Amino acid sequence: YPWDKSSLKSMPVDLQQFEKLDAYALKVNVKNSIEELVKALLKQARTDLEKVRAIWMWICHHIEYDVVGYHNKSQLSSKPIDVLQTGKSICEGYAGLFEQMCSIAGIQCMKLSGYSKGYGYKMGQTFTGDSDHAWNAVYLDGRWHLLDSTWGSGGVDDSFTKFTFRYNEFYFLTHPALFINNHFPDNSNWQLLKPTLTLKDFENNMLHNSNFYMLGLLTAHPETAVIHTVNGKASVSVDCRSATLFTFKLKGTDEHGLMTLKKHGMKLDIYPQKTGSHKLQIFAKPSKASEEVYNCVLEYVVECKSVDKAMRFPKDLHQPVGPSWFTERQGFLRPSHPNPIIHTNDGRCSVTFTLGKDISVLASLHSDNSSLTEDMRRRHIMQIHRGNQIELKIHLPHAGNFVLKIYAKKKSDSGNYDYIFNYLITCLNTEVKWPAFPQSYSKWAEDYEILEPLSGLLPANRNVQFKLKMHGIAKVLVQAENTYPLTQSRGYWEGTCNTSGCREVFVMVHENANHSFYSHVLKYEVETQ
């Protein structure tokens, strides 16, 4: 102890080599005597390990947990032959039957008892009085190994009225440093650990259920079940072997946190918006999993003394936040801002990526206290493309917390844009009040660029300088009350226009010198007098 992260088992086990044996053991159907049952199971088993495996497989798939007997122990027999014939028992009976079957097979086996963090366990609770669970140790290859066939066979529902067979490989020859997580034997020698843990250690240690390890997760911080906030904040991180997706719930919602995915895990900062005790659950699933199901892998209690009101996040913020291996897979490479939060003092920021092939991007800005229409939300963001680089230039309409949402689709797809990820943008400067960018029309090509004027709102009665980067066109005009041509030099179209006497200014292009037809590409508003 602590676990060296090498293997989930206490000896090398190749599960593929067991496939035939497992399938055989499941089919054995002998109920009249334990001796006959063991004899039948051992027909296909040569080594001691194979014998133990066959016995384990049979018990895990044929004995169900007796929820009725658990509530009414006087009616219950844990004698191995009764367990075999009724096909049901509680942990005591599972462990007793296992011990007797091993003994018939000529394998040393012990029945152990102790405390467990199983059904009904409450985080942070203490353990007193009699032991509440039983399991086994078997002697293989010169060492003792631990297993729990009760927990290997399945689980009971929350109301403890129904048992469901659900085989769990985790509890077969579990590494002792992992077994101690939820099994504390009466005799500490049977922890099979150096150093042994005290009951206090066992009570305080974080409960990692088997999902945690089966999903390839390695460690979680903090390692205690109760976390106290410091200045309204608590942090949790998880390390894992391979790309894993995470979600969380604090008191049933994911609004009050900021979760970022890391290559080998995740980091979560929690900012509860109420004082008191809150349950925090963390869920995970492998990135390759097709189904939507996340498994609960960790539970904490967060004790919150004070609330940090400044860290109240917009409703539209979606977890996880910021770029990650996941957004890279979607074609957003080399982000200029690797962190989930972008702070801006003057209300402006610019986010760049290298884009994968054939990707079209859509971005929008959201905030809780904003009256912006859908269209204006997009117009506070300007996309600039240079080769395979995209820049998102953002001018905030006011101070506060904003969500920058980024969507994408394949250019070759006609369908909708898919949501990819989001950033949190914060601005505390109450002076900030940027107008939207000019409105662009469909003829404004992706790789065109506005150098000036960037503001979609022009001053009245002024000469305004225009500088636009456009290619493949014959003529550019700016139409205010009068029409002003722009001249081309070194790839830019430049010139001035006067805004007197008009409310709107349009930029128009002639795609072909022989046509008299102009297309609108940009529209500016003019300030009222």
Short mmCIF file of C-alpha atoms in Angstrom, two decimals:
data_model
loop_
_atom_site.label_atom_id
_atom_site.label_comp_id
_atom_site.label_asym_id
_atom_site.label_seq_id
_atom_site.Cartn_x
_atom_site.Cartn_y
_atom_site.Cartn_z
CA TYR A 1 0.00 0.00 0.00
CA PRO A 2 -0.47 2.47 -1.65
CA TRP A 3 -1.40 0.79 -4.94
CA ASP A 4 1.40 0.84 -7.53
CA LYS A 5 -1.10 1.32 -10.41
CA SER A 6 0.25 -1.73 -12.22
CA SER A 7 -2.57 -4.24 -12.18
CA LEU A 8 -6.07 -4.54 -10.77
CA LYS A 9 -5.31 -8.13 -9.74
CA SER A 10 -2.93 -9.68 -7.21
CA MET A 11 -1.51 -12.13 -9.76
CA PRO A 12 -1.18 -12.15 -13.56
CA VAL A 13 -4.49 -13.33 -15.03
CA ASP A 14 -5.22 -13.62 -18.75
CA LEU A 15 -9.01 -13.42 -19.01
CA GLN A 16 -8.99 -14.56 -22.65
CA GLN A 17 -7.46 -17.86 -21.59
CA PHE A 18 -10.45 -18.36 -19.27
CA GLU A 19 -13.10 -17.89 -21.97
CA LYS A 20 -13.65 -21.62 -22.63
CA LEU A 21 -13.49 -22.54 -18.94
CA ASP A 22 -15.90 -19.72 -17.99
CA ALA A 23 -18.42 -20.79 -20.62
CA TYR A 24 -18.17 -24.42 -19.44
CA ALA A 25 -18.59 -23.51 -15.75
CA LEU A 26 -21.74 -21.47 -16.45
CA LYS A 27 -23.41 -24.48 -18.08
CA VAL A 28 -22.75 -26.95 -15.25
CA ASN A 29 -26.09 -27.71 -13.61
CA VAL A 30 -25.73 -29.89 -10.49
CA LYS A 31 -27.84 -29.08 -7.44
CA ASN A 32 -28.02 -32.32 -5.42
CA SER A 33 -24.56 -32.36 -3.80
CA ILE A 34 -21.61 -30.02 -3.43
CA GLU A 35 -19.18 -32.88 -4.13
CA GLU A 36 -20.92 -33.70 -7.43
CA LEU A 37 -20.95 -30.02 -8.41
CA VAL A 38 -17.21 -29.59 -7.77
CA LYS A 39 -16.43 -32.83 -9.58
CA ALA A 40 -18.34 -31.60 -12.65
CA LEU A 41 -16.66 -28.16 -12.56
CA LEU A 42 -13.13 -29.59 -12.28
CA LYS A 43 -13.50 -31.67 -15.47
CA GLN A 44 -12.19 -28.72 -17.48
CA ALA A 45 -9.80 -27.26 -14.87
CA ARG A 46 -6.15 -28.33 -14.60
CA THR A 47 -4.31 -25.73 -12.48
CA ASP A 48 -5.31 -24.48 -9.03
CA LEU A 49 -6.03 -21.09 -10.57
CA GLU A 50 -8.40 -22.70 -13.09
CA LYS A 51 -10.13 -24.64 -10.30
CA VAL A 52 -10.69 -21.46 -8.28
CA ARG A 53 -11.89 -19.70 -11.42
CA ALA A 54 -14.46 -22.39 -12.25
CA ILE A 55 -15.84 -22.34 -8.68
CA TRP A 56 -15.92 -18.52 -8.69
CA MET A 57 -17.71 -18.33 -12.05
CA TRP A 58 -20.31 -20.88 -11.04
CA ILE A 59 -21.16 -19.17 -7.74
CA CYS A 60 -21.28 -15.66 -9.26
CA HIS A 61 -23.80 -16.78 -11.89
CA HIS A 62 -25.95 -19.25 -9.90
CA ILE A 63 -26.36 -17.89 -6.37
CA GLU A 64 -28.51 -14.80 -5.96
CA TYR A 65 -28.51 -12.45 -3.04
CA ASP A 66 -31.40 -13.20 -0.69
CA VAL A 67 -32.96 -9.79 -0.06
CA VAL A 68 -35.88 -11.35 1.87
CA GLY A 69 -33.56 -13.46 4.02
CA TYR A 70 -31.41 -10.42 4.75
CA HIS A 71 -34.40 -8.68 6.33
CA ASN A 72 -35.52 -11.83 8.18
CA LYS A 73 -32.40 -13.65 9.34
CA SER A 74 -34.20 -16.22 11.56
CA GLN A 75 -35.54 -17.98 8.45
CA LEU A 76 -32.12 -18.04 6.84
CA SER A 77 -29.64 -20.87 6.60
CA SER A 78 -26.08 -20.13 5.45
CA LYS A 79 -25.16 -23.84 5.43
CA PRO A 80 -23.40 -24.56 2.09
CA ILE A 81 -25.80 -27.34 1.07
CA ASP A 82 -28.85 -25.10 1.75
CA VAL A 83 -27.27 -22.28 -0.25
CA LEU A 84 -26.68 -24.68 -3.14
CA GLN A 85 -30.20 -26.10 -3.10
CA THR A 86 -32.12 -22.83 -2.70
CA GLY A 87 -29.75 -20.95 -5.02
CA LYS A 88 -29.80 -17.90 -2.77
CA SER A 89 -28.05 -16.54 0.31
CA ILE A 90 -26.43 -13.52 1.91
CA CYS A 91 -22.64 -12.87 1.96
CA GLU A 92 -22.10 -15.37 4.78
CA GLY A 93 -23.53 -18.16 2.60
CA TYR A 94 -21.59 -17.17 -0.52
CA ALA A 95 -18.30 -17.20 1.41
CA GLY A 96 -19.16 -20.48 3.19
CA LEU A 97 -20.07 -22.25 -0.06
CA PHE A 98 -16.91 -20.93 -1.71
CA GLU A 99 -14.76 -22.19 1.17
CA GLN A 100 -16.33 -25.67 1.11
CA MET A 101 -16.07 -26.05 -2.69
CA CYS A 102 -12.37 -25.05 -2.58
CA SER A 103 -11.75 -27.51 0.23
CA ILE A 104 -13.28 -30.35 -1.86
CA ALA A 105 -11.11 -29.23 -4.81
CA GLY A 106 -8.02 -29.42 -2.58
CA ILE A 107 -7.38 -25.65 -2.45
CA GLN A 108 -6.66 -23.76 0.77
CA CYS A 109 -9.36 -21.19 1.31
CA MET A 110 -10.37 -19.00 4.27
CA LYS A 111 -13.68 -17.35 5.00
CA LEU A 112 -13.03 -13.79 6.23
CA SER A 113 -15.33 -11.28 7.87
CA GLY A 114 -15.16 -7.56 8.50
CA TYR A 115 -16.63 -4.17 7.68
CA SER A 116 -17.54 -3.17 4.13
CA LYS A 117 -18.51 -0.03 2.32
CA GLY A 118 -21.37 -1.68 0.50
CA TYR A 119 -25.12 -1.22 0.43
CA GLY A 120 -26.32 1.53 2.80
CA TYR A 121 -22.85 2.96 3.36
CA LYS A 122 -22.93 6.71 4.05
CA MET A 123 -19.87 8.79 3.23
CA GLY A 124 -17.71 9.59 6.22
CA GLN A 125 -19.54 7.15 8.52
CA THR A 126 -17.79 5.27 11.34
CA PHE A 127 -17.90 1.50 11.86
CA THR A 128 -18.67 -0.07 15.27
CA GLY A 129 -20.01 -3.38 16.59
CA ASP A 130 -20.14 -6.67 14.70
CA SER A 131 -18.75 -7.16 11.22
CA ASP A 132 -21.26 -6.72 8.40
CA HIS A 133 -19.77 -8.65 5.49
CA ALA A 134 -17.95 -11.88 4.55
CA TRP A 135 -15.55 -12.79 1.74
CA ASN A 136 -12.70 -15.24 0.99
CA ALA A 137 -8.95 -15.61 0.68
CA VAL A 138 -7.48 -18.39 -1.49
CA TYR A 139 -3.93 -19.73 -1.52
CA LEU A 140 -2.43 -19.84 -5.03
CA ASP A 141 1.18 -19.92 -6.24
CA GLY A 142 2.58 -19.62 -2.71
CA ARG A 143 0.53 -16.53 -1.71
CA TRP A 144 -2.89 -15.57 -0.41
CA HIS A 145 -5.32 -13.73 -2.69
CA LEU A 146 -8.66 -12.01 -1.99
CA LEU A 147 -12.03 -12.34 -3.67
CA ASP A 148 -15.67 -11.46 -2.95
CA SER A 149 -18.22 -13.63 -4.77
CA THR A 150 -21.21 -11.77 -3.26
CA TRP A 151 -20.14 -8.55 -4.93
CA GLY A 152 -18.94 -10.45 -8.00
CA SER A 153 -22.45 -11.76 -8.66
CA GLY A 154 -24.46 -8.55 -8.93
CA GLY A 155 -26.16 -5.88 -6.88
CA VAL A 156 -29.33 -4.86 -5.06
CA ASP A 157 -31.49 -1.84 -5.88
CA ASP A 158 -31.72 1.28 -3.68
CA SER A 159 -34.69 -0.02 -1.71
CA PHE A 160 -32.93 -3.36 -1.07
CA THR A 161 -35.91 -5.31 -2.42
CA LYS A 162 -34.55 -6.65 -5.71
CA PHE A 163 -31.28 -8.37 -6.65
CA THR A 164 -29.95 -8.25 -10.23
CA PHE A 165 -27.28 -10.63 -11.54
CA ARG A 166 -24.53 -8.40 -12.96
CA TYR A 167 -21.15 -10.11 -13.09
CA ASN A 168 -18.25 -7.99 -11.81
CA GLU A 169 -14.73 -9.18 -12.71
CA PHE A 170 -13.19 -6.61 -10.35
CA TYR A 171 -13.72 -8.73 -7.21
CA PHE A 172 -11.81 -11.80 -8.49
CA LEU A 173 -8.27 -11.82 -7.02
CA THR A 174 -8.44 -8.05 -6.45
CA HIS A 175 -5.15 -6.30 -5.67
CA PRO A 176 -5.15 -5.94 -1.84
CA ALA A 177 -4.39 -2.20 -2.03
CA LEU A 178 -7.68 -1.81 -3.98
CA PHE A 179 -9.66 -4.39 -1.98
CA ILE A 180 -8.99 -2.41 1.22
CA ASN A 181 -10.89 0.45 -0.33
CA ASN A 182 -14.19 -1.16 0.65
CA HIS A 183 -13.26 -4.29 2.70
CA PHE A 184 -11.81 -4.00 6.22
CA PRO A 185 -11.14 -7.46 7.76
CA ASP A 186 -11.59 -8.11 11.51
CA ASN A 187 -8.02 -9.42 11.57
CA SER A 188 -5.73 -6.81 10.00
CA ASN A 189 -3.27 -9.52 8.78
CA TRP A 190 -5.88 -10.40 6.17
CA GLN A 191 -5.50 -6.99 4.55
CA LEU A 192 -2.40 -8.67 3.01
CA LEU A 193 -0.82 -5.21 3.02
CA LYS A 194 2.30 -3.56 4.32
CA PRO A 195 1.78 -1.24 6.10
CA THR A 196 -1.71 -2.23 7.28
CA LEU A 197 -4.40 0.46 7.49
CA THR A 198 -6.15 1.45 10.70
CA LEU A 199 -9.95 1.48 10.94
CA LYS A 200 -9.71 5.30 11.05
CA ASP A 201 -7.81 5.28 7.71
CA PHE A 202 -10.48 3.00 6.26
CA GLU A 203 -13.28 5.32 7.46
CA ASN A 204 -11.64 8.47 6.11
CA ASN A 205 -10.43 7.12 2.79
CA MET A 206 -12.29 7.98 -0.38
CA LEU A 207 -14.59 5.18 -1.57
CA HIS A 208 -13.67 4.27 -5.15
CA ASN A 209 -16.24 1.81 -6.43
CA SER A 210 -15.25 -0.87 -8.94
CA ASN A 211 -16.37 1.35 -11.88
CA PHE A 212 -13.56 3.71 -10.96
CA TYR A 213 -10.87 1.10 -11.57
CA MET A 214 -12.61 -0.80 -14.37
CA LEU A 215 -12.76 2.43 -16.43
CA GLY A 216 -8.97 2.74 -16.15
CA LEU A 217 -9.02 5.56 -13.59
CA LEU A 218 -5.95 5.62 -11.36
CA THR A 219 -6.20 8.21 -8.61
CA ALA A 220 -8.43 10.99 -7.41
CA HIS A 221 -7.56 14.07 -5.34
CA PRO A 222 -8.40 14.90 -2.64
CA GLU A 223 -8.24 11.43 -1.11
CA THR A 224 -10.72 12.18 1.68
CA ALA A 225 -14.48 11.95 1.29
CA VAL A 226 -15.22 15.37 2.77
CA ILE A 227 -13.87 18.52 1.10
CA HIS A 228 -13.98 21.96 2.72
CA THR A 229 -14.19 24.97 0.42
CA VAL A 230 -11.51 27.64 0.71
CA ASN A 231 -12.86 31.12 -0.13
CA GLY A 232 -15.89 29.48 -1.72
CA LYS A 233 -13.93 27.07 -3.95
CA ALA A 234 -13.15 23.34 -3.87
CA SER A 235 -11.11 21.39 -6.40
CA VAL A 236 -11.12 17.75 -7.49
CA SER A 237 -8.89 16.04 -10.04
CA VAL A 238 -8.80 12.54 -11.51
CA ASP A 239 -5.91 10.79 -13.28
CA CYS A 240 -6.55 8.03 -15.76
CA ARG A 241 -4.77 5.81 -18.28
CA SER A 242 -6.57 6.80 -21.47
CA ALA A 243 -8.90 9.43 -22.88
CA THR A 244 -12.02 9.47 -20.71
CA LEU A 245 -15.09 11.71 -20.75
CA PHE A 246 -16.39 13.07 -17.43
CA THR A 247 -19.45 14.85 -16.09
CA PHE A 248 -20.37 15.90 -12.56
CA LYS A 249 -23.34 16.85 -10.43
CA LEU A 250 -23.26 19.09 -7.37
CA LYS A 251 -26.61 18.75 -5.60
CA GLY A 252 -27.98 17.33 -8.83
CA THR A 253 -26.78 20.06 -11.25
CA ASP A 254 -23.56 20.92 -13.11
CA GLU A 255 -24.07 24.70 -13.01
CA HIS A 256 -21.67 25.64 -10.23
CA GLY A 257 -18.39 24.30 -11.49
CA LEU A 258 -15.76 24.52 -14.15
CA MET A 259 -14.59 21.16 -15.48
CA THR A 260 -11.71 20.78 -17.92
CA LEU A 261 -10.66 17.57 -19.66
CA LYS A 262 -6.97 16.70 -19.56
CA LYS A 263 -5.15 14.16 -21.70
CA HIS A 264 -4.92 11.85 -18.72
CA GLY A 265 -7.89 12.85 -16.60
CA MET A 266 -9.82 15.92 -15.61
CA LYS A 267 -9.80 18.87 -13.26
CA LEU A 268 -12.89 20.33 -11.62
CA ASP A 269 -13.28 23.56 -9.66
CA ILE A 270 -16.51 23.84 -7.70
CA TYR A 271 -18.05 27.12 -6.49
CA PRO A 272 -21.21 26.26 -4.50
CA GLN A 273 -23.66 29.18 -4.48
CA LYS A 274 -25.13 28.18 -1.09
CA THR A 275 -23.42 27.42 2.23
CA GLY A 276 -23.84 24.00 3.87
CA SER A 277 -23.20 20.37 2.88
CA HIS A 278 -23.49 19.41 -0.78
CA LYS A 279 -23.20 16.01 -2.43
CA LEU A 280 -20.76 16.00 -5.36
CA GLN A 281 -20.87 13.08 -7.81
CA ILE A 282 -18.43 12.49 -10.63
CA PHE A 283 -19.31 10.30 -13.62
CA ALA A 284 -17.10 8.89 -16.36
CA LYS A 285 -17.21 6.88 -19.58
CA PRO A 286 -14.51 5.75 -22.02
CA SER A 287 -14.17 8.13 -24.97
CA LYS A 288 -14.73 5.23 -27.35
CA ALA A 289 -18.04 4.21 -25.74
CA SER A 290 -20.87 4.48 -28.20
CA GLU A 291 -23.64 4.53 -25.59
CA GLU A 292 -24.46 7.66 -23.68
CA VAL A 293 -24.17 6.03 -20.27
CA TYR A 294 -21.85 7.64 -17.74
CA ASN A 295 -21.04 5.59 -14.61
CA CYS A 296 -20.73 7.19 -11.20
CA VAL A 297 -17.07 6.78 -10.17
CA LEU A 298 -16.70 9.10 -7.15
CA GLU A 299 -18.77 10.77 -4.49
CA TYR A 300 -17.70 13.56 -2.18
CA VAL A 301 -19.38 15.77 0.39
CA VAL A 302 -18.48 19.44 -0.12
CA GLU A 303 -18.71 21.55 3.05
CA CYS A 304 -19.16 25.17 2.05
CA LYS A 305 -18.61 27.96 4.61
CA SER A 306 -18.75 31.00 2.32
CA VAL A 307 -20.02 31.69 -1.20
CA ASP A 308 -17.99 33.36 -3.97
CA LYS A 309 -20.73 35.31 -5.79
CA ALA A 310 -18.31 36.50 -8.49
CA MET A 311 -18.03 32.89 -9.67
CA ARG A 312 -21.69 32.56 -10.57
CA PHE A 313 -21.53 31.12 -14.09
CA PRO A 314 -23.91 31.91 -16.95
CA LYS A 315 -26.71 29.37 -17.44
CA ASP A 316 -25.48 28.63 -20.96
CA LEU A 317 -22.05 27.45 -19.82
CA HIS A 318 -21.68 23.82 -20.83
CA GLN A 319 -19.33 21.27 -19.20
CA PRO A 320 -16.51 20.57 -19.88
CA VAL A 321 -15.14 24.08 -20.50
CA GLY A 322 -12.20 25.05 -22.72
CA PRO A 323 -10.25 23.10 -25.34
CA SER A 324 -8.99 19.52 -24.79
CA TRP A 325 -8.03 16.29 -26.56
CA PHE A 326 -11.73 16.03 -27.39
CA THR A 327 -11.85 19.34 -29.30
CA GLU A 328 -8.59 18.38 -31.03
CA ARG A 329 -10.33 15.26 -32.32
CA GLN A 330 -13.03 17.53 -33.72
CA GLY A 331 -10.38 19.44 -35.70
CA PHE A 332 -9.59 22.44 -33.45
CA LEU A 333 -5.81 22.32 -33.10
CA ARG A 334 -3.22 24.53 -31.37
CA PRO A 335 -5.61 26.81 -29.44
CA SER A 336 -4.23 30.26 -28.53
CA HIS A 337 -6.06 29.93 -25.18
CA PRO A 338 -5.56 26.49 -23.59
CA ASN A 339 -7.34 27.58 -20.38
CA PRO A 340 -11.13 27.52 -19.95
CA ILE A 341 -11.43 31.14 -18.78
CA ILE A 342 -10.42 34.15 -20.87
CA HIS A 343 -10.09 37.39 -18.88
CA THR A 344 -10.30 40.66 -20.78
CA ASN A 345 -9.90 44.12 -19.32
CA ASP A 346 -10.89 46.24 -22.32
CA GLY A 347 -13.71 43.92 -23.45
CA ARG A 348 -11.83 42.63 -26.49
CA CYS A 349 -10.15 39.29 -27.09
CA SER A 350 -9.07 37.13 -29.93
CA VAL A 351 -9.01 33.33 -30.01
CA THR A 352 -7.15 31.43 -32.73
CA PHE A 353 -6.97 27.78 -33.84
CA THR A 354 -5.48 25.78 -36.62
CA LEU A 355 -8.46 24.04 -38.24
CA GLY A 356 -8.57 20.49 -39.55
CA LYS A 357 -9.60 19.94 -43.17
CA ASP A 358 -13.05 20.82 -44.49
CA ILE A 359 -14.38 22.46 -41.29
CA SER A 360 -16.88 25.28 -41.22
CA VAL A 361 -17.25 27.14 -37.89
CA LEU A 362 -20.08 29.01 -36.21
CA ALA A 363 -19.66 30.91 -32.93
CA SER A 364 -22.06 32.74 -30.62
CA LEU A 365 -21.90 34.75 -27.41
CA HIS A 366 -24.26 34.21 -24.47
CA SER A 367 -24.77 35.98 -21.17
CA ASP A 368 -27.48 35.88 -18.49
CA ASN A 369 -28.13 39.61 -18.24
CA SER A 370 -28.15 40.46 -21.91
CA SER A 371 -31.00 41.50 -24.16
CA LEU A 372 -29.04 40.56 -27.28
CA THR A 373 -30.99 38.87 -30.06
CA GLU A 374 -29.66 35.66 -31.60
CA ASP A 375 -28.36 37.63 -34.58
CA MET A 376 -26.52 40.21 -32.43
CA ARG A 377 -24.95 37.41 -30.36
CA ARG A 378 -23.16 36.28 -33.49
CA ARG A 379 -22.30 39.80 -34.63
CA HIS A 380 -20.11 40.49 -31.59
CA ILE A 381 -17.79 37.81 -33.00
CA MET A 382 -15.90 38.16 -36.25
CA GLN A 383 -14.29 35.21 -38.01
CA ILE A 384 -11.04 35.79 -39.87
CA HIS A 385 -9.52 32.96 -41.92
CA ARG A 386 -5.89 32.88 -43.02
CA GLY A 387 -5.06 29.60 -44.71
CA ASN A 388 -5.96 26.88 -42.21
CA GLN A 389 -5.92 29.35 -39.29
CA ILE A 390 -9.11 30.80 -37.88
CA GLU A 391 -9.27 33.83 -35.60
CA LEU A 392 -12.39 34.67 -33.61
CA LYS A 393 -12.28 38.38 -32.76
CA ILE A 394 -14.65 39.22 -29.91
CA HIS A 395 -15.89 42.67 -28.84
CA LEU A 396 -18.11 42.42 -25.74
CA PRO A 397 -21.28 44.56 -25.65
CA HIS A 398 -20.89 45.13 -21.88
CA ALA A 399 -19.05 43.90 -18.77
CA GLY A 400 -19.88 40.55 -17.16
CA ASN A 401 -19.51 36.83 -17.72
CA PHE A 402 -20.05 35.51 -21.25
CA VAL A 403 -20.04 32.08 -22.83
CA LEU A 404 -18.35 31.76 -26.21
CA LYS A 405 -19.96 28.72 -27.87
CA ILE A 406 -18.23 27.12 -30.82
CA TYR A 407 -20.03 24.90 -33.34
CA ALA A 408 -18.69 23.15 -36.41
CA LYS A 409 -19.63 20.99 -39.35
CA LYS A 410 -17.96 19.51 -42.40
CA LYS A 411 -18.16 21.98 -45.29
CA SER A 412 -19.24 19.08 -47.46
CA ASP A 413 -22.22 18.33 -45.14
CA SER A 414 -25.46 20.11 -45.79
CA GLY A 415 -26.72 19.43 -42.26
CA ASN A 416 -26.68 21.48 -39.08
CA TYR A 417 -23.69 22.62 -37.07
CA ASP A 418 -22.74 20.45 -34.08
CA TYR A 419 -21.86 22.00 -30.74
CA ILE A 420 -18.15 21.36 -30.00
CA PHE A 421 -17.11 23.33 -26.89
CA ASN A 422 -17.21 26.64 -25.06
CA TYR A 423 -15.09 29.17 -23.19
CA LEU A 424 -15.98 31.43 -20.30
CA ILE A 425 -15.06 35.08 -21.03
CA THR A 426 -15.00 37.48 -18.08
CA CYS A 427 -14.78 41.26 -18.09
CA LEU A 428 -15.06 43.35 -14.91
CA ASN A 429 -14.58 46.76 -16.53
CA THR A 430 -18.02 48.45 -16.41
CA GLU A 431 -16.92 51.11 -18.96
CA VAL A 432 -16.88 48.46 -21.68
CA LYS A 433 -19.51 48.91 -24.39
CA TRP A 434 -18.41 47.69 -27.82
CA PRO A 435 -20.77 47.92 -30.77
CA ALA A 436 -21.32 44.84 -32.94
CA PHE A 437 -19.20 44.15 -36.02
CA PRO A 438 -20.74 45.10 -39.39
CA GLN A 439 -23.31 42.74 -40.82
CA SER A 440 -21.97 40.54 -43.60
CA TYR A 441 -23.93 38.96 -46.44
CA SER A 442 -23.51 35.66 -48.27
CA LYS A 443 -21.18 37.13 -50.93
CA TRP A 444 -18.67 38.06 -48.19
CA ALA A 445 -16.19 35.19 -48.66
CA GLU A 446 -14.68 33.28 -45.76
CA ASP A 447 -11.15 34.51 -46.42
CA TYR A 448 -12.06 38.20 -46.86
CA GLU A 449 -10.99 40.43 -43.99
CA ILE A 450 -12.00 43.83 -42.60
CA LEU A 451 -9.04 45.88 -41.35
CA GLU A 452 -11.11 49.03 -40.83
CA PRO A 453 -13.68 50.09 -39.75
CA LEU A 454 -14.26 47.13 -37.41
CA SER A 455 -17.18 48.79 -35.64
CA GLY A 456 -20.58 48.14 -37.18
CA LEU A 457 -21.67 51.58 -35.94
CA LEU A 458 -20.06 54.53 -37.75
CA PRO A 459 -19.92 58.13 -36.42
CA ALA A 460 -22.26 60.64 -38.13
CA ASN A 461 -20.96 63.41 -40.45
CA ARG A 462 -17.43 62.05 -40.61
CA ASN A 463 -14.98 60.91 -43.17
CA VAL A 464 -14.41 57.21 -42.45
CA GLN A 465 -11.38 55.32 -43.69
CA PHE A 466 -12.03 51.88 -45.27
CA LYS A 467 -9.47 49.12 -45.71
CA LEU A 468 -10.68 45.67 -46.80
CA LYS A 469 -8.84 42.56 -47.92
CA MET A 470 -10.69 40.92 -50.82
CA HIS A 471 -9.67 39.08 -53.96
CA GLY A 472 -11.20 37.93 -57.21
CA ILE A 473 -13.38 41.01 -57.74
CA ALA A 474 -13.33 43.87 -60.25
CA LYS A 475 -14.63 46.86 -58.30
CA VAL A 476 -15.62 47.88 -54.76
CA LEU A 477 -18.01 50.74 -53.88
CA VAL A 478 -19.04 52.16 -50.52
CA GLN A 479 -22.58 53.53 -50.71
CA ALA A 480 -23.54 56.21 -48.21
CA GLU A 481 -25.59 59.24 -49.31
CA ASN A 482 -23.06 59.37 -52.14
CA THR A 483 -21.10 56.49 -53.63
CA TYR A 484 -17.36 56.22 -53.02
CA PRO A 485 -15.15 53.82 -55.00
CA LEU A 486 -12.29 52.05 -53.20
CA THR A 487 -8.97 51.59 -54.98
CA GLN A 488 -6.93 48.43 -54.96
CA SER A 489 -3.31 48.26 -53.89
CA ARG A 490 -1.30 45.20 -52.79
CA GLY A 491 -4.39 43.03 -52.19
CA TYR A 492 -6.27 45.66 -50.15
CA TRP A 493 -9.18 47.86 -51.21
CA GLU A 494 -8.89 51.31 -49.59
CA GLY A 495 -10.62 54.69 -49.56
CA THR A 496 -12.81 57.06 -47.56
CA CYS A 497 -16.51 57.67 -47.36
CA ASN A 498 -18.50 60.47 -45.75
CA THR A 499 -21.38 59.47 -43.49
CA SER A 500 -23.38 62.74 -43.68
CA GLY A 501 -27.08 62.47 -44.40
CA CYS A 502 -27.44 58.67 -44.20
CA ARG A 503 -28.45 56.04 -41.65
CA GLU A 504 -26.76 53.04 -43.31
CA VAL A 505 -23.61 52.44 -45.29
CA PHE A 506 -23.18 49.45 -47.64
CA VAL A 507 -20.08 47.94 -49.16
CA MET A 508 -20.81 46.53 -52.62
CA VAL A 509 -18.69 44.56 -55.05
CA HIS A 510 -18.62 44.08 -58.81
CA GLU A 511 -17.51 40.51 -59.40
CA ASN A 512 -16.99 41.02 -63.10
CA ALA A 513 -16.02 44.25 -64.88
CA ASN A 514 -18.43 43.48 -67.75
CA HIS A 515 -21.49 43.22 -65.48
CA SER A 516 -23.41 46.17 -64.19
CA PHE A 517 -24.66 44.10 -61.23
CA TYR A 518 -23.37 44.83 -57.71
CA SER A 519 -23.59 42.47 -54.70
CA HIS A 520 -23.93 43.77 -51.14
CA VAL A 521 -21.21 42.30 -48.91
CA LEU A 522 -21.25 44.46 -45.73
CA LYS A 523 -23.69 46.76 -43.97
CA TYR A 524 -22.83 49.41 -41.35
CA GLU A 525 -25.23 51.53 -39.24
CA VAL A 526 -24.57 55.24 -38.73
CA GLU A 527 -25.01 56.86 -35.29
CA THR A 528 -28.05 59.12 -35.02
CA GLN A 529 -27.41 62.85 -34.44
#
